[in-house]
mmCIF file of the C-alpha atoms, coordinates in Angstrom:
data_MODEL
# 
_entry.id   MODEL 
# 
loop_
_atom_site.group_PDB 
_atom_site.id 
_atom_site.type_symbol 
_atom_site.label_atom_id 
_atom_site.label_alt_id 
_atom_site.label_comp_id 
_atom_site.label_asym_id 
_atom_site.label_entity_id 
_atom_site.label_seq_id 
_atom_site.pdbx_PDB_ins_code 
_atom_site.Cartn_x 
_atom_site.Cartn_y 
_atom_site.Cartn_z 
_atom_site.occupancy 
_atom_site.B_iso_or_equiv 
_atom_site.pdbx_formal_charge 
_atom_site.auth_seq_id 
_atom_site.auth_comp_id 
_atom_site.auth_asym_id 
_atom_site.auth_atom_id 
_atom_site.pdbx_PDB_model_num 
ATOM 1  C CA . UNK A 1 1  ? -25.073 -14.114 -10.936 1.00 0.00 ? 1  UNK A CA 1 
ATOM 2  C CA . UNK A 1 2  ? -25.814 -17.834 -10.732 1.00 0.00 ? 2  UNK A CA 1 
ATOM 3  C CA . UNK A 1 3  ? -27.842 -17.761 -13.934 1.00 0.00 ? 3  UNK A CA 1 
ATOM 4  C CA . UNK A 1 4  ? -25.047 -15.926 -15.758 1.00 0.00 ? 4  UNK A CA 1 
ATOM 5  C CA . UNK A 1 5  ? -22.467 -18.457 -14.566 1.00 0.00 ? 5  UNK A CA 1 
ATOM 6  C CA . UNK A 1 6  ? -24.723 -21.293 -15.701 1.00 0.00 ? 6  UNK A CA 1 
ATOM 7  C CA . UNK A 1 7  ? -25.178 -19.720 -19.113 1.00 0.00 ? 7  UNK A CA 1 
ATOM 8  C CA . UNK A 1 8  ? -21.417 -19.150 -19.403 1.00 0.00 ? 8  UNK A CA 1 
ATOM 9  C CA . UNK A 1 9  ? -20.787 -22.802 -18.483 1.00 0.00 ? 9  UNK A CA 1 
ATOM 10 C CA . UNK A 1 10 ? -23.254 -23.930 -21.144 1.00 0.00 ? 10 UNK A CA 1 
ATOM 11 C CA . UNK A 1 11 ? -21.581 -21.686 -23.731 1.00 0.00 ? 11 UNK A CA 1 
ATOM 12 C CA . UNK A 1 12 ? -18.146 -23.074 -22.809 1.00 0.00 ? 12 UNK A CA 1 
ATOM 13 C CA . UNK A 1 13 ? -19.392 -26.659 -23.129 1.00 0.00 ? 13 UNK A CA 1 
ATOM 14 C CA . UNK A 1 14 ? -20.922 -25.860 -26.539 1.00 0.00 ? 14 UNK A CA 1 
ATOM 15 C CA . UNK A 1 15 ? -17.703 -24.190 -27.708 1.00 0.00 ? 15 UNK A CA 1 
ATOM 16 C CA . UNK A 1 16 ? -15.760 -27.301 -26.671 1.00 0.00 ? 16 UNK A CA 1 
ATOM 17 C CA . UNK A 1 17 ? -18.231 -29.470 -28.632 1.00 0.00 ? 17 UNK A CA 1 
ATOM 18 C CA . UNK A 1 18 ? -17.815 -27.280 -31.719 1.00 0.00 ? 18 UNK A CA 1 
ATOM 19 C CA . UNK A 1 19 ? -14.025 -27.455 -31.392 1.00 0.00 ? 19 UNK A CA 1 
ATOM 20 C CA . UNK A 1 20 ? -14.143 -31.261 -31.120 1.00 0.00 ? 20 UNK A CA 1 
ATOM 21 C CA . UNK A 1 21 ? -16.442 -31.489 -34.133 1.00 0.00 ? 21 UNK A CA 1 
ATOM 22 C CA . UNK A 1 22 ? -14.210 -29.208 -36.196 1.00 0.00 ? 22 UNK A CA 1 
ATOM 23 C CA . UNK A 1 23 ? -11.080 -31.163 -35.252 1.00 0.00 ? 23 UNK A CA 1 
ATOM 24 C CA . UNK A 1 24 ? -12.774 -34.489 -36.083 1.00 0.00 ? 24 UNK A CA 1 
ATOM 25 C CA . UNK A 1 25 ? -13.856 -33.173 -39.486 1.00 0.00 ? 25 UNK A CA 1 
ATOM 26 C CA . UNK A 1 26 ? -10.344 -31.897 -40.200 1.00 0.00 ? 26 UNK A CA 1 
ATOM 27 C CA . UNK A 1 27 ? -8.832  -35.238 -39.184 1.00 0.00 ? 27 UNK A CA 1 
ATOM 28 C CA . UNK A 1 28 ? -11.291 -37.077 -41.435 1.00 0.00 ? 28 UNK A CA 1 
ATOM 29 C CA . UNK A 1 29 ? -10.501 -34.729 -44.329 1.00 0.00 ? 29 UNK A CA 1 
ATOM 30 C CA . UNK A 1 30 ? -6.755  -35.328 -43.942 1.00 0.00 ? 30 UNK A CA 1 
ATOM 31 C CA . UNK A 1 31 ? -7.206  -39.121 -43.677 1.00 0.00 ? 31 UNK A CA 1 
ATOM 32 C CA . UNK A 1 32 ? -9.350  -39.110 -46.822 1.00 0.00 ? 32 UNK A CA 1 
ATOM 33 C CA . UNK A 1 33 ? -6.719  -37.079 -48.651 1.00 0.00 ? 33 UNK A CA 1 
ATOM 34 C CA . UNK A 1 34 ? -9.134  -34.280 -49.508 1.00 0.00 ? 34 UNK A CA 1 
ATOM 35 C CA . UNK A 1 35 ? -7.392  -30.999 -50.096 1.00 0.00 ? 35 UNK A CA 1 
ATOM 36 C CA . UNK A 1 36 ? -8.724  -27.701 -48.899 1.00 0.00 ? 36 UNK A CA 1 
ATOM 37 C CA . UNK A 1 37 ? -9.563  -25.265 -51.672 1.00 0.00 ? 37 UNK A CA 1 
ATOM 38 C CA . UNK A 1 38 ? -7.761  -21.941 -51.471 1.00 0.00 ? 38 UNK A CA 1 
ATOM 39 C CA . UNK A 1 39 ? -10.059 -19.417 -49.843 1.00 0.00 ? 39 UNK A CA 1 
ATOM 40 C CA . UNK A 1 40 ? -9.629  -15.845 -48.698 1.00 0.00 ? 40 UNK A CA 1 
ATOM 41 C CA . UNK A 1 41 ? -8.124  -15.393 -45.238 1.00 0.00 ? 41 UNK A CA 1 
ATOM 42 C CA . UNK A 1 42 ? -10.818 -15.933 -42.625 1.00 0.00 ? 42 UNK A CA 1 
ATOM 43 C CA . UNK A 1 43 ? -13.021 -18.074 -44.844 1.00 0.00 ? 43 UNK A CA 1 
ATOM 44 C CA . UNK A 1 44 ? -11.536 -21.459 -43.916 1.00 0.00 ? 44 UNK A CA 1 
ATOM 45 C CA . UNK A 1 45 ? -11.203 -21.152 -40.163 1.00 0.00 ? 45 UNK A CA 1 
ATOM 46 C CA . UNK A 1 46 ? -13.877 -23.693 -39.317 1.00 0.00 ? 46 UNK A CA 1 
ATOM 47 C CA . UNK A 1 47 ? -16.057 -22.477 -36.478 1.00 0.00 ? 47 UNK A CA 1 
ATOM 48 C CA . UNK A 1 48 ? -14.851 -19.059 -35.436 1.00 0.00 ? 48 UNK A CA 1 
ATOM 49 C CA . UNK A 1 49 ? -15.756 -16.088 -33.333 1.00 0.00 ? 49 UNK A CA 1 
ATOM 50 C CA . UNK A 1 50 ? -16.391 -13.196 -35.714 1.00 0.00 ? 50 UNK A CA 1 
ATOM 51 C CA . UNK A 1 51 ? -13.968 -14.826 -38.203 1.00 0.00 ? 51 UNK A CA 1 
ATOM 52 C CA . UNK A 1 52 ? -11.043 -13.654 -36.079 1.00 0.00 ? 52 UNK A CA 1 
ATOM 53 C CA . UNK A 1 53 ? -9.776  -16.799 -34.371 1.00 0.00 ? 53 UNK A CA 1 
ATOM 54 C CA . UNK A 1 54 ? -9.855  -20.384 -35.605 1.00 0.00 ? 54 UNK A CA 1 
ATOM 55 C CA . UNK A 1 55 ? -11.731 -23.096 -33.778 1.00 0.00 ? 55 UNK A CA 1 
ATOM 56 C CA . UNK A 1 56 ? -8.571  -24.615 -32.394 1.00 0.00 ? 56 UNK A CA 1 
ATOM 57 C CA . UNK A 1 57 ? -7.586  -21.294 -30.833 1.00 0.00 ? 57 UNK A CA 1 
ATOM 58 C CA . UNK A 1 58 ? -10.785 -20.290 -29.035 1.00 0.00 ? 58 UNK A CA 1 
ATOM 59 C CA . UNK A 1 59 ? -11.655 -21.717 -25.638 1.00 0.00 ? 59 UNK A CA 1 
ATOM 60 C CA . UNK A 1 60 ? -13.116 -20.434 -22.409 1.00 0.00 ? 60 UNK A CA 1 
ATOM 61 C CA . UNK A 1 61 ? -9.771  -20.790 -20.653 1.00 0.00 ? 61 UNK A CA 1 
ATOM 62 C CA . UNK A 1 62 ? -8.097  -18.644 -23.309 1.00 0.00 ? 62 UNK A CA 1 
ATOM 63 C CA . UNK A 1 63 ? -10.648 -15.885 -22.748 1.00 0.00 ? 63 UNK A CA 1 
ATOM 64 C CA . UNK A 1 64 ? -9.278  -15.685 -19.186 1.00 0.00 ? 64 UNK A CA 1 
ATOM 65 C CA . UNK A 1 65 ? -5.819  -14.890 -20.574 1.00 0.00 ? 65 UNK A CA 1 
ATOM 66 C CA . UNK A 1 66 ? -5.335  -11.119 -20.847 1.00 0.00 ? 66 UNK A CA 1 
ATOM 67 C CA . UNK A 1 67 ? -2.621  -11.476 -23.490 1.00 0.00 ? 67 UNK A CA 1 
ATOM 68 C CA . UNK A 1 68 ? -4.947  -13.582 -25.672 1.00 0.00 ? 68 UNK A CA 1 
ATOM 69 C CA . UNK A 1 69 ? -7.734  -10.996 -25.390 1.00 0.00 ? 69 UNK A CA 1 
ATOM 70 C CA . UNK A 1 70 ? -5.446  -8.042  -26.006 1.00 0.00 ? 70 UNK A CA 1 
ATOM 71 C CA . UNK A 1 71 ? -3.194  -9.419  -28.754 1.00 0.00 ? 71 UNK A CA 1 
ATOM 72 C CA . UNK A 1 72 ? -4.942  -12.302 -30.526 1.00 0.00 ? 72 UNK A CA 1 
ATOM 73 C CA . UNK A 1 73 ? -8.512  -11.052 -30.636 1.00 0.00 ? 73 UNK A CA 1 
ATOM 74 C CA . UNK A 1 74 ? -8.993  -7.901  -32.611 1.00 0.00 ? 74 UNK A CA 1 
ATOM 75 C CA . UNK A 1 75 ? -11.606 -6.479  -30.274 1.00 0.00 ? 75 UNK A CA 1 
ATOM 76 C CA . UNK A 1 76 ? -11.914 -2.836  -29.331 1.00 0.00 ? 76 UNK A CA 1 
ATOM 77 C CA . UNK A 1 77 ? -10.824 -1.722  -25.869 1.00 0.00 ? 77 UNK A CA 1 
ATOM 78 C CA . UNK A 1 78 ? -14.404 -1.384  -24.616 1.00 0.00 ? 78 UNK A CA 1 
ATOM 79 C CA . UNK A 1 79 ? -15.233 -5.009  -25.412 1.00 0.00 ? 79 UNK A CA 1 
ATOM 80 C CA . UNK A 1 80 ? -11.942 -6.194  -23.924 1.00 0.00 ? 80 UNK A CA 1 
ATOM 81 C CA . UNK A 1 81 ? -12.785 -4.371  -20.700 1.00 0.00 ? 81 UNK A CA 1 
ATOM 82 C CA . UNK A 1 82 ? -16.278 -5.902  -20.573 1.00 0.00 ? 82 UNK A CA 1 
ATOM 83 C CA . UNK A 1 83 ? -14.910 -9.436  -21.068 1.00 0.00 ? 83 UNK A CA 1 
ATOM 84 C CA . UNK A 1 84 ? -12.342 -8.924  -18.303 1.00 0.00 ? 84 UNK A CA 1 
ATOM 85 C CA . UNK A 1 85 ? -15.012 -7.548  -15.941 1.00 0.00 ? 85 UNK A CA 1 
ATOM 86 C CA . UNK A 1 86 ? -17.335 -10.477 -16.702 1.00 0.00 ? 86 UNK A CA 1 
ATOM 87 C CA . UNK A 1 87 ? -14.622 -13.040 -16.051 1.00 0.00 ? 87 UNK A CA 1 
ATOM 88 C CA . UNK A 1 88 ? -13.716 -11.474 -12.695 1.00 0.00 ? 88 UNK A CA 1 
ATOM 89 C CA . UNK A 1 89 ? -17.253 -11.176 -11.269 1.00 0.00 ? 89 UNK A CA 1 
ATOM 90 C CA . UNK A 1 90 ? -16.726 -13.999 -8.788  1.00 0.00 ? 90 UNK A CA 1 
ATOM 91 C CA . UNK A 1 91 ? -13.347 -12.738 -7.557  1.00 0.00 ? 91 UNK A CA 1 
# 
């Protein structure tokens, strides 16, 4: 259990780093006045999880929100159940 929690903590820290990097690049792009080319939906989300959610929407705290998992992520019921079970292991 301890190893899994450590790995989850590392993954959360990395996700936060990726979000910060994405936001910094977007801010730089806007400041420089560079426009984003039109791309198909899902192609311009920055760093994303399975091209479903944008970088600014995904975070470890949001994965603890049942409504976010059920409504925002387009995951099947089996995966939703596994995520919920994983996040409640220590409870």
